[in-house]
Coordinates of N, CA and C in Angstrom, one line a residue:
X1 N -23.7 21.7 -16.8 CA -24.0 21.1 -15.9 C -23.8 19.0 -16.1
X2 N -25.4 19.4 -16.7 CA -25.7 17.8 -17.5 C -24.5 17.2 -18.1
X3 N -24.0 17.9 -18.7 CA -23.7 17.0 -19.9 C -22.2 16.5 -18.9
X4 N -21.4 17.2 -17.8 CA -20.8 16.8 -17.2 C -20.9 15.3 -16.0
X5 N -22.1 14.9 -15.8 CA -23.0 13.7 -15.5 C -22.7 12.8 -16.3
X6 N -23.3 13.0 -17.5 CA -23.8 12.3 -18.4 C -22.6 12.1 -18.9
X7 N -21.5 12.4 -18.9 CA -20.0 12.2 -19.4 C -19.5 11.2 -18.2
X8 N -19.8 11.1 -16.8 CA -19.5 9.8 -16.5 C -20.2 8.7 -16.4
X9 N -21.3 9.0 -16.6 CA -22.3 7.7 -17.0 C -21.7 7.1 -18.2
X10 N -21.6 7.5 -18.9 CA -21.6 7.4 -20.3 C -19.6 6.6 -20.6
X11 N -18.8 7.4 -19.5 CA -17.5 6.6 -19.0 C -17.6 5.0 -18.9
X12 N -18.2 5.1 -17.5 CA -18.3 4.4 -16.3 C -19.0 3.2 -17.4
X13 N -20.3 3.1 -18.4 CA -20.5 2.3 -19.3 C -19.2 1.6 -20.4
X14 N -18.8 2.3 -21.3 CA -18.1 2.1 -22.0 C -16.6 1.7 -21.6
X15 N -16.3 2.0 -19.9 CA -14.5 1.1 -20.0 C -15.1 -0.1 -19.2
X16 N -16.3 -0.4 -19.2 CA -16.6 -1.5 -18.6 C -16.8 -2.5 -19.3
X17 N -17.6 -2.0 -21.1 CA -17.6 -3.0 -21.7 C -16.2 -2.8 -22.7
X18 N -15.4 -1.6 -22.7 CA -13.8 -1.6 -23.0 C -13.4 -2.8 -22.4
X19 N -13.6 -2.6 -20.9 CA -12.2 -4.2 -20.6 C -12.6 -5.7 -20.6
X20 N -13.7 -5.7 -21.5 CA -14.1 -6.7 -21.8 C -14.6 -7.2 -23.2
X21 N -14.2 -6.0 -24.2 CA -13.8 -6.8 -25.5 C -12.2 -6.6 -25.6
X22 N -11.6 -5.4 -24.4 CA -9.9 -5.9 -25.0 C -9.1 -6.8 -24.2
X23 N -10.0 -7.3 -23.7 CA -9.2 -8.5 -22.7 C -8.4 -9.9 -23.5
X24 N -7.9 -10.4 -24.4 CA -8.1 -10.7 -25.3 C -6.6 -9.9 -26.0
X25 N -6.4 -8.5 -26.1 CA -5.3 -7.7 -26.2 C -4.8 -7.3 -25.1
X26 N -5.0 -7.2 -24.2 CA -4.7 -7.5 -23.0 C -3.6 -8.1 -22.2
X27 N -4.4 -9.9 -23.0 CA -3.5 -10.9 -22.8 C -2.3 -10.8 -23.4
X28 N -2.2 -10.5 -24.3 CA -1.2 -10.1 -25.2 C -0.5 -9.8 -25.1
X29 N -0.8 -8.9 -24.8 CA 0.3 -7.4 -24.2 C 1.3 -7.8 -23.4
X30 N 0.3 -8.3 -22.4 CA 1.2 -9.0 -21.2 C 2.2 -10.1 -21.3
X31 N 1.6 -10.6 -22.2 CA 2.5 -11.6 -22.7 C 3.9 -11.4 -23.1
X32 N 4.1 -10.5 -24.4 CA 4.8 -9.6 -24.3 C 6.4 -9.2 -23.7
X33 N 4.9 -8.0 -22.7 CA 5.9 -7.4 -21.7 C 7.3 -8.4 -20.7
X34 N 6.2 -9.3 -20.3 CA 6.6 -10.3 -19.4 C 8.2 -11.6 -20.5
X35 N 7.9 -11.4 -21.7 CA 9.0 -12.2 -22.3 C 10.3 -10.8 -22.2
X36 N 9.9 -9.9 -22.6 CA 10.6 -8.7 -22.6 C 11.4 -8.3 -22.2
X37 N 11.9 -8.4 -20.7 CA 12.2 -7.5 -19.6 C 11.6 -8.1 -18.3
X38 N 12.7 -8.2 -17.5 CA 12.0 -8.5 -16.0 C 11.4 -7.5 -15.6
X39 N 10.5 -7.7 -14.5 CA 9.7 -5.9 -14.1 C 8.0 -6.4 -13.7
X40 N 7.5 -5.6 -13.3 CA 6.0 -6.2 -13.4 C 5.5 -5.8 -15.0
X41 N 4.3 -6.3 -15.1 CA 3.4 -6.0 -16.1 C 2.7 -4.7 -16.0
X42 N 2.4 -4.1 -14.9 CA 2.1 -2.3 -14.9 C 2.7 -1.6 -14.2
X43 N 2.6 -0.6 -14.9 CA 3.3 0.7 -14.0 C 2.3 1.6 -13.4
X44 N 2.6 1.8 -11.9 CA 1.6 3.2 -11.3 C 2.6 4.4 -11.0
X45 N 2.0 5.5 -11.3 CA 2.5 6.2 -11.0 C 1.5 7.8 -11.0
X46 N 1.9 8.3 -9.5 CA 1.0 9.5 -8.8 C 0.9 10.4 -10.1
X47 N -0.6 10.8 -9.9 CA -0.8 12.2 -11.2 C -1.8 12.5 -10.4
X48 N -2.0 14.0 -10.8 CA -3.1 15.2 -10.1 C -4.5 14.6 -11.0
X49 N -5.3 14.3 -9.9 CA -6.7 14.3 -10.9 C -7.3 15.7 -10.8
X50 N -9.1 15.4 -10.5 CA -10.1 16.2 -10.4 C -10.4 16.9 -9.2
X51 N -9.7 18.2 -9.4 CA -10.2 19.3 -8.2 C -8.5 19.1 -7.7
X52 N -7.3 18.5 -8.3 CA -5.9 18.6 -7.8 C -5.7 17.6 -6.5
X53 N -6.8 16.0 -6.1 CA -6.4 15.3 -5.6 C -5.9 14.4 -6.1
X54 N -4.2 13.5 -5.9 CA -4.2 12.6 -6.2 C -3.9 11.4 -6.6
X55 N -4.1 10.6 -7.5 CA -4.4 9.4 -7.8 C -3.5 8.7 -8.2
X56 N -3.2 7.5 -8.8 CA -2.3 6.1 -9.3 C -2.9 5.9 -10.8
X57 N -2.2 6.4 -11.9 CA -2.1 6.0 -13.1 C -2.2 4.7 -13.3
X58 N -3.1 3.9 -14.2 CA -2.0 2.2 -14.4 C -1.5 2.8 -16.2
X59 N -0.5 2.2 -16.2 CA -0.2 1.6 -17.7 C 0.8 0.3 -17.8
X60 N 0.8 -0.3 -18.6 CA 1.8 -1.1 -19.2 C 2.9 -0.7 -19.3
X61 N 4.0 -1.3 -18.2 CA 5.2 -1.0 -18.3 C 6.2 -1.1 -19.9
X62 N 6.6 0.2 -19.8 CA 7.4 0.4 -20.8 C 8.7 0.9 -21.0
X63 N 9.2 1.0 -19.7 CA 10.3 1.2 -19.5 C 11.7 0.3 -18.4
X64 N 12.4 0.2 -18.6 CA 13.2 -0.8 -17.2 C 13.2 -0.3 -15.9
X65 N 13.2 -1.4 -15.1 CA 12.8 -0.8 -13.6 C 13.4 0.2 -13.1
X66 N 14.8 0.3 -13.7 CA 16.1 1.2 -12.8 C 15.6 2.3 -13.6
X67 N 14.5 2.7 -13.9 CA 14.5 4.2 -14.5 C 14.3 5.3 -13.3
X68 N 15.1 6.1 -13.4 CA 14.7 7.2 -12.5 C 13.0 7.9 -12.4
X69 N 12.1 7.7 -10.9 CA 10.9 7.5 -11.0 C 10.3 9.0 -10.9
X70 N 9.5 8.9 -10.8 CA 8.5 10.7 -10.7 C 8.9 11.5 -11.6
X71 N 9.7 11.1 -13.0 CA 10.4 12.1 -13.8 C 10.3 11.8 -15.5
X72 N 9.4 13.1 -15.6 CA 8.6 13.3 -17.1 C 9.8 12.5 -18.2
X73 N 9.1 11.8 -19.0 CA 10.2 11.5 -20.2 C 11.2 12.5 -20.7
X74 N 10.5 13.9 -20.5 CA 11.2 14.8 -21.4 C 12.3 15.5 -21.0
X75 N 12.5 14.6 -19.6 CA 13.4 15.3 -18.3 C 14.4 14.4 -18.6
X76 N 14.5 13.3 -18.6 CA 15.5 12.4 -18.9 C 16.5 12.5 -19.5
X77 N 17.8 12.6 -19.6 CA 18.9 12.3 -20.6 C 18.7 11.1 -21.4
X78 N 18.8 11.5 -22.5 CA 18.5 9.9 -23.5 C 17.4 9.1 -23.3
X79 N 16.1 10.1 -23.3 CA 14.9 8.4 -22.8 C 14.9 7.3 -23.1
X80 N 15.3 7.8 -24.5 CA 15.2 6.1 -25.3 C 16.0 4.9 -25.0
X81 N 17.3 5.3 -24.3 CA 18.2 4.2 -23.4 C 17.3 3.4 -22.2
X82 N 16.3 4.0 -21.8 CA 15.2 3.3 -20.3 C 14.6 2.7 -21.4
X83 N 13.7 2.8 -22.2 CA 12.6 1.9 -23.0 C 13.0 0.7 -23.5
X84 N 12.1 -0.4 -23.5 CA 12.1 -1.7 -23.7 C 11.8 -1.9 -25.3
X85 N 11.7 -2.8 -26.0 CA 11.9 -3.2 -27.0 C 10.2 -3.0 -27.2
X86 N 9.9 -3.6 -26.4 CA 8.0 -3.9 -26.8 C 7.6 -2.5 -25.9
X87 N 8.1 -1.7 -24.9 CA 7.6 -0.6 -24.4 C 7.8 0.1 -25.8
X88 N 8.9 0.3 -26.8 CA 8.7 1.5 -27.5 C 7.7 1.4 -28.8
X89 N 7.4 -0.5 -29.1 CA 6.1 -0.2 -29.9 C 4.7 0.6 -29.2
X90 N 4.6 -0.3 -27.8 CA 3.3 0.4 -27.1 C 3.1 2.0 -26.4
X91 N 4.2 2.4 -26.6 CA 4.3 4.0 -26.8 C 4.1 4.3 -27.8
X92 N 4.7 4.2 -29.3 CA 3.7 4.2 -30.4 C 3.0 4.6 -31.0
X93 N 1.9 3.3 -30.2 CA 1.1 3.0 -30.8 C 0.0 3.2 -29.3
X94 N 0.5 3.5 -28.4 CA -0.7 4.4 -27.4 C -1.5 3.1 -26.8
X95 N -0.7 1.6 -27.1 CA -1.4 0.8 -26.2 C -1.4 0.6 -24.9
X96 N 0.2 1.4 -24.4 CA 0.1 1.1 -23.1 C -0.5 2.3 -21.8
X97 N -1.0 3.1 -22.4 CA -2.2 3.8 -21.8 C -3.6 2.9 -21.6
X98 N -4.0 2.0 -22.2 CA -5.3 0.8 -22.2 C -5.6 0.2 -20.5
X99 N -4.4 0.3 -19.9 CA -5.1 -0.2 -18.5 C -5.7 1.1 -17.5
X100 N -5.6 2.3 -18.1 CA -6.2 3.2 -17.5 C -7.7 3.4 -17.6
X101 N -8.3 2.6 -18.7 CA -9.7 1.4 -19.0 C -10.4 1.7 -17.3
X102 N -9.2 0.7 -17.0 CA -10.1 0.7 -15.3 C -9.8 1.8 -14.1
X103 N -8.6 3.1 -14.6 CA -9.4 4.0 -13.9 C -10.3 4.5 -14.1
X104 N -10.7 5.0 -15.2 CA -11.7 5.6 -15.8 C -12.9 4.7 -14.9
X105 N -12.8 3.4 -15.0 CA -14.0 2.7 -13.8 C -13.8 3.4 -12.9
X106 N -12.9 3.1 -12.3 CA -13.1 3.5 -10.8 C -13.5 4.6 -10.6
X107 N -13.4 5.7 -11.2 CA -14.2 7.4 -11.1 C -12.7 7.9 -10.7
X108 N -12.1 7.9 -11.5 CA -10.4 8.2 -11.4 C -10.1 9.5 -12.5
X109 N -10.8 8.6 -13.5 CA -10.4 9.5 -15.2 C -11.7 9.4 -15.8
X110 N -11.6 10.1 -17.1 CA -12.3 10.2 -17.9 C -12.0 9.6 -19.5
X111 N -12.6 9.0 -20.4 CA -12.0 8.7 -21.5 C -11.5 10.0 -22.6
X112 N -12.3 11.3 -22.3 CA -12.3 12.4 -22.9 C -11.4 13.5 -21.7
X113 N -10.7 14.3 -21.9 CA -10.3 15.0 -20.5 C -8.5 15.5 -20.8
X114 N -8.4 16.6 -20.0 CA -6.8 17.0 -19.7 C -6.5 15.7 -19.5
X115 N -5.1 15.3 -20.4 CA -4.3 14.4 -19.4 C -3.9 15.0 -18.6
X116 N -3.8 13.8 -17.5 CA -3.6 13.9 -16.1 C -1.6 14.4 -16.2
X117 N -1.2 15.3 -15.4 CA 0.1 15.9 -15.3 C 0.7 14.9 -13.8
X118 N 2.0 14.9 -13.4 CA 2.9 14.1 -13.0 C 2.5 14.9 -11.9
X119 N 2.3 14.6 -10.3 CA 2.3 15.1 -9.1 C 3.3 16.3 -8.9
X120 N 4.5 16.2 -9.4 CA 5.1 17.0 -9.6 C 5.9 18.0 -10.9
X121 N 4.7 17.9 -11.4 CA 4.7 19.0 -12.9 C 4.1 20.1 -12.1
X122 N 4.6 21.2 -11.5 CA 4.3 22.3 -11.3 C 3.6 23.3 -12.3
X123 N 4.9 23.4 -12.8 CA 4.8 24.1 -14.1 C 3.3 24.0 -15.1
X124 N 2.9 22.9 -15.4 CA 1.9 22.4 -16.1 C 0.7 22.6 -15.4
X125 N 1.1 22.6 -13.9 CA -0.5 22.5 -13.1 C -0.6 24.1 -12.9
X126 N 0.3 24.7 -12.6 CA 0.5 26.6 -12.5 C -0.3 26.9 -13.9
X127 N -0.1 26.7 -15.1 CA -0.6 27.1 -16.0 C -2.2 26.3 -16.1
X128 N -2.5 25.2 -16.1 CA -3.6 24.9 -16.0 C -4.6 25.6 -15.0
X129 N -4.0 25.9 -13.7 CA -5.3 26.6 -13.1 C -5.5 28.1 -13.9
X130 N -5.0 29.1 -14.6 CA -5.2 29.7 -15.3 C -6.7 29.4 -16.3
X131 N -6.9 28.0 -16.2 CA -8.1 28.0 -17.0 C -9.0 26.8 -16.2
X132 N -9.2 26.6 -15.1 CA -10.0 26.0 -13.9 C -9.7 24.2 -14.8
X133 N -8.6 23.9 -15.7 CA -8.9 22.3 -15.9 C -8.8 22.2 -14.8
X134 N -8.7 22.1 -13.5 CA -8.3 21.1 -12.6 C -10.2 20.5 -12.0
X135 N -11.2 21.1 -12.8 CA -12.1 20.7 -12.6 C -12.6 19.7 -13.2
X136 N -12.2 19.2 -14.0 CA -12.1 18.4 -14.6 C -11.9 16.7 -14.7
X137 N -12.7 15.9 -14.7 CA -11.9 14.4 -14.9 C -10.4 14.3 -15.9
X138 N -9.4 14.0 -15.2 CA -8.1 13.6 -16.3 C -8.5 12.6 -17.4
X139 N -8.5 12.9 -18.6 CA -8.9 11.8 -19.5 C -7.6 11.1 -20.6
X140 N -8.2 9.9 -20.3 CA -7.4 9.1 -21.8 C -6.6 9.7 -22.8
X141 N -7.5 10.8 -22.8 CA -7.3 11.6 -24.3 C -7.8 13.1 -24.5
X142 N -7.4 14.1 -25.3 CA -7.7 15.0 -24.7 C -7.3 15.8 -26.0
X143 N -7.8 17.5 -25.9 CA -7.8 17.7 -27.1 C -6.4 18.6 -27.6
X144 N -5.5 18.5 -26.5 CA -4.3 18.7 -27.0 C -3.7 17.3 -27.5
X145 N -4.1 16.5 -27.6 CA -3.4 15.3 -28.2 C -3.9 15.4 -29.0
X146 N -4.7 15.7 -29.8 CA -5.2 15.9 -31.2 C -4.6 16.7 -32.4
X147 N -3.7 17.8 -31.2 CA -3.0 19.4 -31.4 C -1.7 19.8 -31.6
X148 N -1.0 18.3 -31.7 CA 0.4 18.3 -31.1 C 1.4 17.5 -30.3
X149 N 0.2 17.1 -29.0 CA 1.0 16.0 -28.3 C 2.6 16.7 -27.7
X150 N 3.3 15.4 -27.9 CA 4.4 15.7 -27.2 C 5.2 17.1 -27.8
X151 N 4.9 17.6 -28.9 CA 5.6 18.9 -29.4 C 5.2 19.9 -28.7
X152 N 3.9 19.9 -28.3 CA 3.8 21.8 -27.3 C 4.0 21.8 -26.2
X153 N 4.4 23.5 -26.2 CA 5.3 23.8 -24.9 C 3.8 23.7 -24.2
X154 N 4.5 23.8 -22.5 CA 3.3 23.6 -21.8 C 2.4 25.1 -22.0
X155 N 2.4 25.7 -22.1 CA 1.7 26.8 -22.4 C 0.3 26.7 -22.9
X156 N 1.1 26.4 -24.5 CA -0.1 26.3 -25.2 C -0.8 24.8 -25.3
X157 N 0.1 23.7 -24.5 CA -0.7 22.5 -23.7 C -2.2 23.2 -23.0
X158 N -1.6 24.1 -21.9 CA -2.7 24.4 -21.3 C -3.7 25.1 -21.6
X159 N -3.2 25.8 -22.3 CA -4.2 27.1 -23.4 C -5.7 25.7 -24.1
X160 N -5.1 24.6 -24.6 CA -5.3 24.3 -25.3 C -6.8 22.8 -24.6
X161 N -6.1 22.8 -23.5 CA -6.9 22.2 -22.3 C -8.2 23.0 -21.4
X162 N -7.8 24.1 -21.4 CA -8.5 25.3 -21.1 C -9.8 25.5 -22.0
X163 N -9.4 25.6 -23.5 CA -10.6 25.6 -24.5 C -11.3 24.3 -24.1
X164 N -10.4 23.2 -24.4 CA -11.8 21.8 -23.5 C -12.6 22.3 -22.9
X165 N -11.8 22.8 -21.8 CA -13.0 23.2 -20.6 C -14.1 24.0 -20.8
X166 N -13.9 25.3 -21.5 CA -14.9 25.8 -22.3 C -15.7 25.5 -22.9
X167 N -15.6 24.3 -23.9 CA -16.3 23.9 -25.2 C -16.5 22.5 -25.1
X168 N -16.8 22.3 -24.0 CA -16.6 20.6 -23.6 C -18.6 20.5 -24.6
X169 N -18.3 19.2 -24.9 CA -19.7 18.9 -25.1 C -19.2 17.4 -25.6
X170 N -20.7 16.9 -26.4 CA -20.6 15.3 -26.9 C -20.5 15.9 -28.4
X171 N -20.4 16.5 -29.1 CA -19.8 17.0 -30.3 C -17.9 16.9 -30.3
X172 N -17.2 17.7 -29.0 CA -16.2 17.8 -29.7 C -15.6 16.7 -28.7
X173 N -16.4 15.7 -28.1 CA -16.0 14.4 -27.3 C -15.3 13.3 -28.4
X174 N -15.9 13.3 -29.4 CA -16.4 12.4 -30.2 C -15.2 13.0 -31.5
X175 N -15.4 14.3 -31.7 CA -14.0 14.5 -32.4 C -12.4 14.3 -32.0
X176 N -12.8 15.0 -31.0 CA -11.1 13.9 -30.6 C -10.8 12.8 -30.1
X177 N -12.4 12.0 -30.0 CA -12.1 10.3 -29.8 C -11.9 9.9 -31.4
X178 N -12.2 10.0 -32.4 CA -12.0 9.7 -33.4 C -10.4 10.6 -33.8
X179 N -10.1 11.7 -33.7 CA -8.8 12.6 -33.8 C -7.9 11.6 -33.4
X180 N -8.2 11.3 -32.3 CA -6.9 10.4 -31.3 C -6.7 9.5 -32.1
X181 N -7.7 8.5 -32.7 CA -7.4 7.1 -33.4 C -6.4 7.6 -34.8
X182 N -6.7 9.0 -35.4 CA -6.1 8.8 -36.5 C -4.9 9.4 -36.3
X183 N -4.8 10.7 -34.9 CA -3.2 10.4 -34.3 C -2.2 9.6 -34.4
X184 N -2.9 8.6 -33.5 CA -2.2 6.8 -33.7 C -1.6 6.5 -34.4
X185 N -2.3 6.4 -35.7 CA -2.2 5.8 -37.6 C -1.1 6.1 -37.6
X186 N -1.1 7.5 -37.5 CA 0.5 8.3 -38.2 C 0.9 9.0 -37.4
X187 N 1.2 8.4 -35.9 CA 2.3 8.7 -35.1 C 2.4 10.2 -34.7
X188 N 1.0 10.9 -35.3 CA 1.3 12.9 -34.8 C 1.8 12.9 -33.5
X189 N 2.8 13.6 -33.6 CA 3.3 14.3 -32.6 C 3.7 13.9 -31.4
X190 N 4.2 12.2 -31.3 CA 5.0 11.3 -30.4 C 6.6 11.4 -30.7
X191 N 7.2 12.1 -30.1 CA 8.1 11.9 -29.8 C 9.4 11.6 -28.4
X192 N 9.7 11.1 -28.1 CA 10.0 10.6 -26.6 C 10.9 12.0 -26.1
X193 N 10.7 12.4 -25.1 CA 11.4 13.0 -24.6 C 11.5 14.7 -25.2
X194 N 10.1 14.5 -26.5 CA 9.7 15.8 -27.2 C 8.6 17.3 -26.6
X195 N 8.4 17.3 -25.2 CA 7.6 18.2 -24.7 C 8.1 19.7 -24.9
X196 N 7.6 20.5 -25.9 CA 8.2 21.9 -27.0 C 8.9 21.7 -27.6
X197 N 8.7 20.1 -28.3 CA 9.6 20.2 -29.7 C 9.5 21.6 -30.7
X198 N 8.0 21.8 -30.9 CA 7.6 22.8 -31.8 C 8.4 24.0 -31.3
X199 N 8.6 24.5 -30.0 CA 9.3 25.7 -29.6 C 10.6 25.5 -29.7
X200 N 11.2 24.4 -29.6 CA 12.5 24.2 -29.7 C 12.8 24.1 -31.5
X201 N 12.3 23.9 -32.1 CA 12.5 24.4 -33.4 C 12.3 24.8 -34.0
X202 N 11.4 26.4 -33.3 CA 11.4 27.3 -33.7 C 12.6 28.4 -33.4
X203 N 13.0 28.4 -32.8 CA 14.1 28.6 -31.5 C 15.6 28.2 -32.6
X204 N 15.8 27.1 -32.8 CA 16.7 26.4 -33.6 C 16.8 27.7 -35.1
X205 N 15.7 27.7 -35.6 CA 15.2 28.5 -36.7 C 16.1 29.6 -36.7
X206 N 15.3 30.8 -35.6 CA 15.6 32.1 -35.5 C 17.3 32.1 -35.0
X207 N 17.8 30.9 -34.8 CA 19.2 31.0 -34.0 C 20.0 31.6 -35.2
X208 N 19.3 30.1 -36.4 CA 21.0 30.3 -37.4 C 20.9 32.4 -38.3

């Protein structure tokens, strides 16, 4: 319990410092988004937070303004058609997630924790209930993100989130933080519309 509240303390301090240090990068991204396509700079979407309370997550907009709302990317038909040129780069490098530093500062999220599900991702929410995942603040990155990310089927993703809940510690947070940086540079598990890709690959091989 002590570490849970200590985590909230360093989340606040680090997110505040992060906003100041990354402000030049924010400005560059804002310029490129505006030059690339029409629409707002930020994208807001309703997500499931701690204790299943809803909040609006912030991201840099990476998709066209006519993209179907409240639809997970993996459920869109040909998701690539909706993504802007700048958006493709932002998503591949995870730079689109940077505005969530504001969510962390506000107390909606944590730096490390299970990624927040969409409000209508009932299948993921139900699986996470088995592991008490919703008692945690959702994170900018998490244990599942360094162990498969988009490739993971929902039950496996929820199980990894549950592992984090049970073994949460400063050491594990540090491991996830640096593991995320490595994954970003290697683009590990980043597949548009790719939730459950590992499972699909397995099924494809078995059917041959």
